[in-house]
Amino acid sequence: VEIKELNEVFQRFDSDVSGEIESIELLSMLRYLGFSTSLEVVHGMVKVVDANQSGGLDFQEYLRLMRAHRELELEDVQAVFSSHAGIHKTVPLTQLPTALADFGWNLDKATVNETLARFDFPEKLSFDDFFEASQACRRLFAASRRRMAGFGVVEVQFFEGLFDAVGGEGVRKIEWAAFEHLLSILGTKIHNLNQRKELFEILECARAKGRAVGVEDEFLGKHGDQSSISFLVAVHLIRELGQRCERACIEREVEAMEATKYSHADVSGFREVFYNMLEHGKPMPGGDEPRQGPSPKSKRPSLATIPAAARSSVQGNLRSSQYARKAKEALNRSLHSAAEGIRARLSGPLGGPTLSFTDLCELLRCLGLRPTPAQRAQLSEVVAQLTADGLGNKKFRPLGSEPTNEAVVDFAAFLRTMHWMSKVDFAHVNQVTARILNGK
């Protein structure tokens, strides 16, 4: 039964019927199943289980990934069960809702009780009984995530705070002009009629996505109505904007791979270097320590840049939680994700994580390269041209983004830069490239 269910999910998200799930398809699948994740995390998952190094997951590789996740899930359920089980290794039925709350799914208590009432559980639950109850609630959680376009609990609270900031406290429908202001807070600014027309088209797509996951007609609004937008449609619209940016990132990377002739294994090695630099200011273990880490332009925005109403809305909800430490950690991750994963992805010049030219030079320094001033100037010209090429292609540019004179390097441009450097053996880079591609 489990294999059959997994196969149905695989077929559902193998949208191009290639027999493999690509990174963007795996991302959609995980969000459908209720997991809050990112394209960067998915790339890491693919790297771990992609035995044939095709860049995607065939069905057997997909099964390995899902079984590994299943084992981790069992460990989580076992930990919660053990914390509530008595000396007889059972959980009293009366304590079941409290125990299930430990998973942090933030489900409506009445809905949970209604779901659990369908089962004929004994007064004392064994581990198997408890696992069955947890899976029922897990499915409820996944459905609630789909209703909120796959955003996490704290991310939704963040958006509620934004809605309060632009529309008034407790408002769940705002005028269209107020919503455009909300998007501008996230960095997506509508500059002309063509962009507004495109946004209206995305609005109808968001309504269709919402209808497919059970959003009621009263919140969807009428087709073609552009006077206002409900909270539920707004989160689906923001998700759709983000997914378009993610797809554009994948398309740029595919074009870069084809142009550079790098293999999927090569790209995986370069990706690790790129994201290590982005996150930690250090491209790989064993390299030189960074002077100051990534420049502010490539770091995640400070919480101070997030509207106060959004911050206080989330923090107020967390203060009453008995799991304050975990909740605050989730807040930090989710607010950073909302600030970077939405603001940067929706409005960044290339719609994805980027390094500045200063970061790129620091990356080279950490790898042991010492370019001369003339070489650095030459590199600056190359990066500026790659940036201009990326920004000049409108199909790759996020809605509402504006060209910039600042040279920035997304992962696709990083691949092209490394390829150019390799061709000319820039500052003896080929020795370092060999080390990266050999995983050393």
Coordinates of C-alpha atoms in Angstrom, one line a residue:
V1 CA 0.0 0.0 0.0
E2 CA 2.8 2.4 0.9
I3 CA 4.6 1.8 -2.4
K4 CA 1.4 2.3 -4.3
E5 CA 0.8 5.6 -2.5
L6 CA 4.3 6.8 -3.1
N7 CA 4.1 5.9 -6.7
E8 CA 0.9 7.9 -7.1
V9 CA 2.6 11.0 -5.5
F10 CA 5.6 10.4 -7.8
Q11 CA 3.4 10.3 -10.9
R12 CA 1.5 13.3 -9.8
F13 CA 4.6 15.5 -9.6
D14 CA 6.5 14.1 -12.6
S15 CA 4.9 16.8 -14.6
D16 CA 7.0 16.3 -17.8
V17 CA 6.5 12.4 -17.6
S18 CA 10.3 12.0 -17.8
G19 CA 10.4 9.2 -15.2
E20 CA 12.4 11.5 -13.0
I21 CA 11.5 14.2 -10.5
E22 CA 13.6 17.3 -11.0
S23 CA 14.4 19.6 -8.2
I24 CA 11.6 22.0 -8.9
E25 CA 9.1 19.1 -9.0
L26 CA 10.5 17.7 -5.8
L27 CA 10.1 21.1 -4.2
S28 CA 6.4 21.2 -5.2
M29 CA 5.9 17.7 -4.0
L30 CA 7.3 18.3 -0.5
R31 CA 5.2 21.5 -0.1
Y32 CA 2.2 19.5 -1.1
L33 CA 3.0 16.9 1.6
G34 CA 3.2 19.7 4.1
F35 CA 6.9 20.4 4.4
S36 CA 8.3 23.9 4.5
T37 CA 11.5 23.8 2.4
S38 CA 13.4 25.7 -0.2
L39 CA 15.1 25.1 -3.5
E40 CA 18.5 25.1 -1.9
V41 CA 17.5 22.4 0.6
V42 CA 16.0 20.3 -2.2
H43 CA 19.2 20.5 -4.2
G44 CA 21.0 19.1 -1.1
M45 CA 18.5 16.2 -0.9
V46 CA 18.9 15.4 -4.6
K47 CA 22.7 15.3 -4.1
V48 CA 22.5 12.8 -1.3
V49 CA 20.3 10.2 -3.1
D50 CA 21.0 10.9 -6.8
A51 CA 23.1 7.7 -7.3
N52 CA 23.3 8.0 -11.1
Q53 CA 24.1 11.8 -10.9
S54 CA 21.4 12.7 -13.4
G55 CA 20.4 15.8 -11.4
G56 CA 17.0 14.4 -10.7
L57 CA 15.4 11.4 -8.8
D58 CA 14.2 8.3 -10.6
F59 CA 11.5 6.2 -8.7
Q60 CA 14.0 4.1 -6.8
E61 CA 16.0 7.1 -5.7
Y62 CA 12.8 8.8 -4.7
L63 CA 11.8 5.7 -2.7
R64 CA 15.2 5.9 -0.8
L65 CA 14.6 9.6 0.0
M66 CA 11.1 9.0 1.3
R67 CA 12.1 5.9 3.3
A68 CA 14.9 7.9 4.9
H69 CA 12.4 10.6 5.8
R70 CA 10.0 7.9 7.1
E71 CA 12.7 6.7 9.5
L72 CA 13.3 10.2 10.8
E73 CA 9.6 10.6 11.2
L74 CA 9.4 7.4 13.2
E75 CA 12.1 8.7 15.4
D76 CA 10.2 11.9 16.1
V77 CA 7.0 10.0 16.9
Q78 CA 8.9 7.6 19.2
A79 CA 10.4 10.6 21.0
V80 CA 7.0 12.2 21.6
F81 CA 5.4 8.9 22.6
S82 CA 8.2 8.1 25.1
S83 CA 7.9 11.6 26.7
H84 CA 4.2 10.9 27.4
A85 CA 4.1 7.1 27.9
G86 CA 3.8 5.8 31.5
I87 CA 5.5 2.8 33.0
H88 CA 3.3 0.5 30.9
K89 CA 4.6 2.1 27.7
T90 CA 1.2 3.4 26.8
V91 CA -0.3 6.9 26.4
P92 CA -3.7 7.5 28.1
L93 CA -6.3 8.5 25.6
T94 CA -7.1 11.6 27.6
Q95 CA -3.5 12.8 27.1
L96 CA -3.5 12.2 23.3
P97 CA -4.3 15.8 22.2
T98 CA -1.6 17.1 24.5
A99 CA 0.9 14.7 23.2
L100 CA 0.0 15.4 19.6
A101 CA 0.5 19.2 20.3
D102 CA 4.2 18.4 20.8
F103 CA 4.7 18.0 17.1
G104 CA 4.1 21.8 16.7
W105 CA 1.5 21.4 14.0
N106 CA -0.7 24.2 15.5
L107 CA -4.0 22.5 14.4
D108 CA -7.4 23.5 15.5
K109 CA -8.3 21.5 18.6
A110 CA -11.9 20.9 17.5
T111 CA -10.7 19.6 14.1
V112 CA -8.2 17.3 15.8
N113 CA -10.9 15.9 18.2
E114 CA -13.3 15.4 15.3
T115 CA -10.6 13.5 13.4
L116 CA -9.6 11.3 16.3
A117 CA -13.2 10.5 17.1
R118 CA -13.3 8.5 13.9
F119 CA -10.9 6.0 15.3
D120 CA -11.8 3.3 17.9
F121 CA -8.8 3.9 20.1
P122 CA -8.5 2.0 23.5
E123 CA -8.2 3.9 26.8
K124 CA -4.5 3.4 26.7
L125 CA -2.7 3.7 23.4
S126 CA 0.2 1.5 22.3
F127 CA 2.9 3.0 20.1
D128 CA 1.1 1.6 17.0
D129 CA -2.1 3.4 18.0
F130 CA -0.2 6.6 18.8
F131 CA 1.6 6.4 15.4
E132 CA -1.8 6.0 13.6
A133 CA -3.2 9.0 15.4
S134 CA -0.1 11.1 14.6
Q135 CA -0.4 10.2 10.9
A136 CA -4.0 11.2 10.8
C137 CA -3.0 14.6 12.3
R138 CA -0.1 14.8 9.9
R139 CA -2.5 14.5 7.0
L140 CA -4.6 17.3 8.6
F141 CA -1.5 19.4 8.9
A142 CA -0.5 18.8 5.2
A143 CA -4.0 19.8 4.1
S144 CA -3.9 23.0 6.2
R145 CA -0.4 23.8 4.7
R146 CA -1.8 23.4 1.2
R147 CA -4.6 25.7 2.0
M148 CA -1.9 28.3 3.0
A149 CA 0.1 27.6 -0.2
G150 CA 2.7 25.5 1.6
F151 CA 3.8 28.3 4.0
G152 CA 4.8 27.4 7.5
V153 CA 2.9 28.4 10.7
V154 CA 5.2 31.2 11.6
E155 CA 5.4 32.4 8.0
V156 CA 1.6 32.6 7.9
Q157 CA 1.7 34.6 11.1
F158 CA 4.2 36.9 9.5
F159 CA 1.9 37.5 6.5
E160 CA -1.0 38.1 8.9
G161 CA 1.1 40.8 10.5
L162 CA 1.7 42.4 7.1
F163 CA -2.0 42.3 6.4
D164 CA -2.6 44.0 9.7
A165 CA 0.1 46.6 8.8
V166 CA -1.5 47.6 5.5
G167 CA -5.2 46.9 6.1
G168 CA -5.9 47.2 9.7
E169 CA -5.8 44.7 12.6
G170 CA -7.8 41.5 12.0
V171 CA -8.8 42.4 8.4
R172 CA -8.8 39.4 6.1
K173 CA -9.6 41.3 2.8
I174 CA -7.9 44.4 1.6
E175 CA -8.2 46.8 -1.3
W176 CA -6.0 46.0 -4.3
A177 CA -3.9 49.2 -3.8
A178 CA -3.2 48.1 -0.2
F179 CA -2.0 44.7 -1.5
E180 CA 0.3 46.3 -4.0
H181 CA 1.7 48.3 -1.0
L182 CA 2.2 45.0 0.8
L183 CA 4.1 43.6 -2.2
S184 CA 6.3 46.7 -2.2
I185 CA 7.2 46.0 1.4
L186 CA 8.3 42.6 0.2
G187 CA 10.2 44.4 -2.6
T188 CA 7.9 43.7 -5.5
K189 CA 7.0 47.1 -6.9
I190 CA 4.6 47.4 -9.8
H191 CA 5.9 50.1 -12.1
N192 CA 3.7 50.1 -15.2
L193 CA 0.5 48.8 -16.7
N194 CA 2.1 45.7 -18.3
Q195 CA 3.4 44.6 -14.9
R196 CA 0.0 45.2 -13.3
K197 CA -1.6 43.2 -16.1
E198 CA 0.8 40.3 -15.5
L199 CA 0.0 40.5 -11.8
F200 CA -3.7 40.3 -12.5
E201 CA -3.0 37.1 -14.5
I202 CA -1.2 35.7 -11.6
L203 CA -4.1 36.6 -9.4
E204 CA -6.4 34.3 -11.4
C205 CA -3.8 31.6 -11.2
A206 CA -3.7 32.0 -7.4
R207 CA -7.5 31.8 -7.3
A208 CA -7.4 28.5 -9.2
K209 CA -4.7 27.1 -6.9
G210 CA -6.7 28.1 -3.9
R211 CA -9.9 26.5 -5.3
A212 CA -8.0 23.3 -5.9
V213 CA -7.0 23.0 -2.2
G214 CA -10.5 23.8 -0.8
V215 CA -10.5 27.6 -0.3
E216 CA -14.1 28.7 -0.1
D217 CA -15.7 30.9 -2.8
E218 CA -16.3 33.7 -0.4
F219 CA -12.5 34.1 0.0
L220 CA -11.7 33.4 -3.6
G221 CA -13.6 36.3 -5.0
K222 CA -15.1 36.5 -8.5
H223 CA -13.1 35.8 -11.6
G224 CA -11.8 39.1 -13.0
D225 CA -12.5 41.0 -9.7
Q226 CA -9.4 43.2 -9.2
S227 CA -10.8 45.6 -6.6
S228 CA -9.7 43.6 -3.5
I229 CA -8.0 40.4 -2.4
S230 CA -8.5 38.1 0.5
F231 CA -5.7 36.8 2.8
L232 CA -6.0 33.3 1.5
V233 CA -5.7 34.3 -2.2
A234 CA -2.9 36.7 -1.3
V235 CA -0.7 33.9 0.1
H236 CA -1.3 31.8 -3.0
L237 CA -0.4 34.7 -5.2
I238 CA 2.8 35.3 -3.3
R239 CA 3.7 31.6 -3.5
E240 CA 3.0 31.7 -7.3
L241 CA 5.4 34.7 -7.6
G242 CA 8.0 32.8 -5.7
Q243 CA 7.6 29.7 -7.8
R244 CA 8.0 31.6 -11.0
C245 CA 11.3 32.9 -9.6
E246 CA 12.3 29.4 -8.7
R247 CA 11.6 28.1 -12.1
A248 CA 13.5 31.0 -13.7
C249 CA 16.5 30.1 -11.4
I250 CA 16.4 26.5 -12.6
E251 CA 16.1 27.6 -16.3
R252 CA 19.1 29.9 -15.9
E253 CA 21.1 27.1 -14.3
V254 CA 20.2 24.6 -17.1
E255 CA 21.3 27.1 -19.7
A256 CA 24.5 27.7 -17.8
M257 CA 25.2 23.9 -17.6
E258 CA 24.6 23.5 -21.3
A259 CA 26.9 26.4 -22.0
T260 CA 29.7 25.3 -19.7
K261 CA 29.4 21.5 -20.4
Y262 CA 29.7 20.9 -16.6
S263 CA 28.2 17.6 -15.5
H264 CA 25.6 17.3 -12.7
A265 CA 28.3 16.1 -10.4
D266 CA 30.4 19.2 -11.2
V267 CA 27.5 21.5 -10.7
S268 CA 26.8 19.9 -7.3
G269 CA 30.4 20.6 -6.2
F270 CA 30.2 24.2 -7.3
R271 CA 26.7 24.6 -5.7
E272 CA 28.2 23.5 -2.3
V273 CA 30.9 26.1 -2.6
F274 CA 28.4 28.9 -3.6
Y275 CA 26.0 28.2 -0.8
N276 CA 28.7 27.7 1.8
M277 CA 29.9 31.2 0.9
L278 CA 26.4 32.6 1.0
E279 CA 25.5 31.2 4.4
H280 CA 28.8 31.0 6.2
G281 CA 31.2 33.3 4.5
K282 CA 33.5 30.4 3.8
P283 CA 33.4 28.4 0.5
M284 CA 34.6 25.0 1.7
P285 CA 36.1 23.2 4.8
G286 CA 39.8 23.7 5.0
G287 CA 39.8 27.0 3.2
D288 CA 41.1 30.3 4.6
E289 CA 38.8 31.9 7.2
P290 CA 36.8 34.8 5.9
R291 CA 37.7 38.3 6.9
Q292 CA 34.2 39.5 7.6
G293 CA 31.9 36.9 6.1
P294 CA 29.5 37.7 3.2
S295 CA 28.9 41.4 2.5
P296 CA 25.6 42.8 3.9
K297 CA 24.0 42.7 0.4
S298 CA 24.2 38.9 0.3
K299 CA 23.3 38.3 4.0
R300 CA 19.8 37.8 5.1
P301 CA 18.1 41.1 6.0
S302 CA 18.0 42.2 9.6
L303 CA 14.8 41.7 11.5
A304 CA 14.7 45.4 11.8
T305 CA 13.8 45.6 8.1
I306 CA 10.6 43.7 8.7
P307 CA 7.5 45.9 9.5
A308 CA 6.9 46.2 13.3
A309 CA 3.3 45.0 13.0
A310 CA 4.5 41.7 11.4
R311 CA 7.2 41.2 14.0
S312 CA 5.0 41.9 17.0
S313 CA 2.2 39.7 15.6
V314 CA 4.5 36.7 15.5
Q315 CA 6.4 37.4 18.7
G316 CA 3.1 37.9 20.6
N317 CA 1.9 34.4 19.5
L318 CA 5.2 32.9 20.7
R319 CA 5.4 34.4 24.1
S320 CA 2.5 32.2 25.4
S321 CA 4.0 29.0 23.9
Q322 CA 5.3 26.4 26.3
Y323 CA 7.9 25.5 23.6
A324 CA 9.3 29.1 23.6
R325 CA 12.9 28.2 22.7
K326 CA 11.9 26.0 19.7
A327 CA 9.3 28.5 18.7
K328 CA 11.8 31.4 18.7
E329 CA 14.2 29.4 16.6
A330 CA 11.4 28.7 14.2
L331 CA 10.5 32.4 14.2
N332 CA 14.1 33.3 13.4
R333 CA 14.3 30.8 10.5
S334 CA 10.8 31.7 9.2
L335 CA 11.2 35.5 9.4
H336 CA 14.6 35.2 7.7
S337 CA 12.9 32.9 5.1
A338 CA 10.1 35.4 4.6
A339 CA 12.5 38.3 4.4
E340 CA 15.0 36.6 2.1
G341 CA 13.1 33.8 0.5
I342 CA 10.2 36.0 -0.4
R343 CA 11.7 39.6 -0.6
A344 CA 14.9 38.6 -2.3
R345 CA 13.3 36.0 -4.5
L346 CA 10.5 38.2 -5.6
S347 CA 12.4 41.4 -6.1
G348 CA 16.1 40.6 -6.2
P349 CA 17.7 41.5 -9.6
L350 CA 17.9 37.9 -10.6
G351 CA 15.1 36.4 -8.4
G352 CA 17.4 34.2 -6.3
P353 CA 20.3 34.2 -3.8
T354 CA 23.2 36.2 -5.1
L355 CA 26.8 37.1 -4.1
S356 CA 28.1 40.6 -4.6
F357 CA 31.4 41.1 -6.5
T358 CA 33.1 41.7 -3.1
D359 CA 31.8 38.3 -1.9
L360 CA 33.1 36.6 -5.1
C361 CA 36.6 38.1 -4.5
E362 CA 36.5 37.0 -0.9
L363 CA 35.5 33.5 -2.0
L364 CA 38.5 33.4 -4.3
R365 CA 40.7 34.6 -1.4
C366 CA 39.4 31.9 0.9
L367 CA 40.2 29.3 -1.8
G368 CA 43.8 30.6 -1.8
L369 CA 43.7 32.6 -5.0
R370 CA 45.5 36.0 -5.1
P371 CA 44.5 37.8 -8.3
T372 CA 46.5 40.9 -9.2
P373 CA 44.7 44.3 -9.4
A374 CA 44.7 43.9 -13.2
Q375 CA 43.1 40.5 -13.0
R376 CA 40.5 41.7 -10.5
A377 CA 39.6 44.5 -12.9
Q378 CA 39.2 42.0 -15.7
L379 CA 37.1 39.7 -13.5
S380 CA 34.9 42.7 -12.6
E381 CA 34.2 43.3 -16.3
V382 CA 33.3 39.7 -16.9
V383 CA 30.9 39.6 -13.9
A384 CA 29.3 42.9 -14.9
Q385 CA 28.6 41.5 -18.4
L386 CA 27.1 38.3 -16.9
T387 CA 24.9 40.4 -14.7
A388 CA 23.8 42.5 -17.6
D389 CA 23.0 39.4 -19.7
G390 CA 20.9 38.0 -16.8
L391 CA 19.0 41.2 -16.3
G392 CA 18.5 41.8 -20.0
N393 CA 16.6 38.5 -20.4
K394 CA 13.1 39.5 -19.2
K395 CA 11.9 35.9 -18.9
F396 CA 14.4 35.4 -16.1
R397 CA 13.6 38.6 -14.3
P398 CA 11.2 38.7 -11.3
L399 CA 8.0 40.7 -11.7
G400 CA 8.6 44.3 -10.5
S401 CA 12.3 44.1 -10.4
E402 CA 14.4 46.8 -11.9
P403 CA 17.8 46.7 -13.6
T404 CA 20.7 47.6 -11.3
N405 CA 24.2 48.8 -12.0
E406 CA 25.5 46.6 -9.2
A407 CA 27.4 43.5 -10.4
V408 CA 25.8 40.5 -8.7
V409 CA 26.4 36.8 -9.1
D410 CA 23.6 34.2 -8.8
F411 CA 24.5 30.5 -9.1
A412 CA 24.1 30.4 -12.9
A413 CA 26.4 33.3 -13.3
F414 CA 28.8 31.7 -10.8
L415 CA 29.0 28.6 -13.0
R416 CA 29.7 30.8 -16.1
T417 CA 32.3 32.8 -14.2
M418 CA 34.1 29.7 -13.0
H419 CA 34.0 28.3 -16.6
W420 CA 35.6 31.5 -17.9
M421 CA 38.2 31.5 -15.2
S422 CA 39.0 27.9 -16.0
K423 CA 39.4 28.6 -19.7
V424 CA 42.0 31.3 -19.0
D425 CA 43.3 29.7 -15.8
F426 CA 42.6 32.9 -14.0
A427 CA 45.1 33.3 -11.1
H428 CA 45.9 29.6 -11.4
V429 CA 42.3 28.7 -10.6
N430 CA 42.4 25.3 -12.2
Q431 CA 44.2 23.8 -9.3
V432 CA 41.4 24.9 -7.0
T433 CA 38.7 23.8 -9.4
A434 CA 40.1 20.3 -9.5
R435 CA 40.0 20.3 -5.7
I436 CA 36.3 21.4 -5.7
L437 CA 35.2 18.9 -8.3
N438 CA 37.0 16.0 -6.5
G439 CA 35.2 17.0 -3.3
K440 CA 38.4 17.8 -1.3

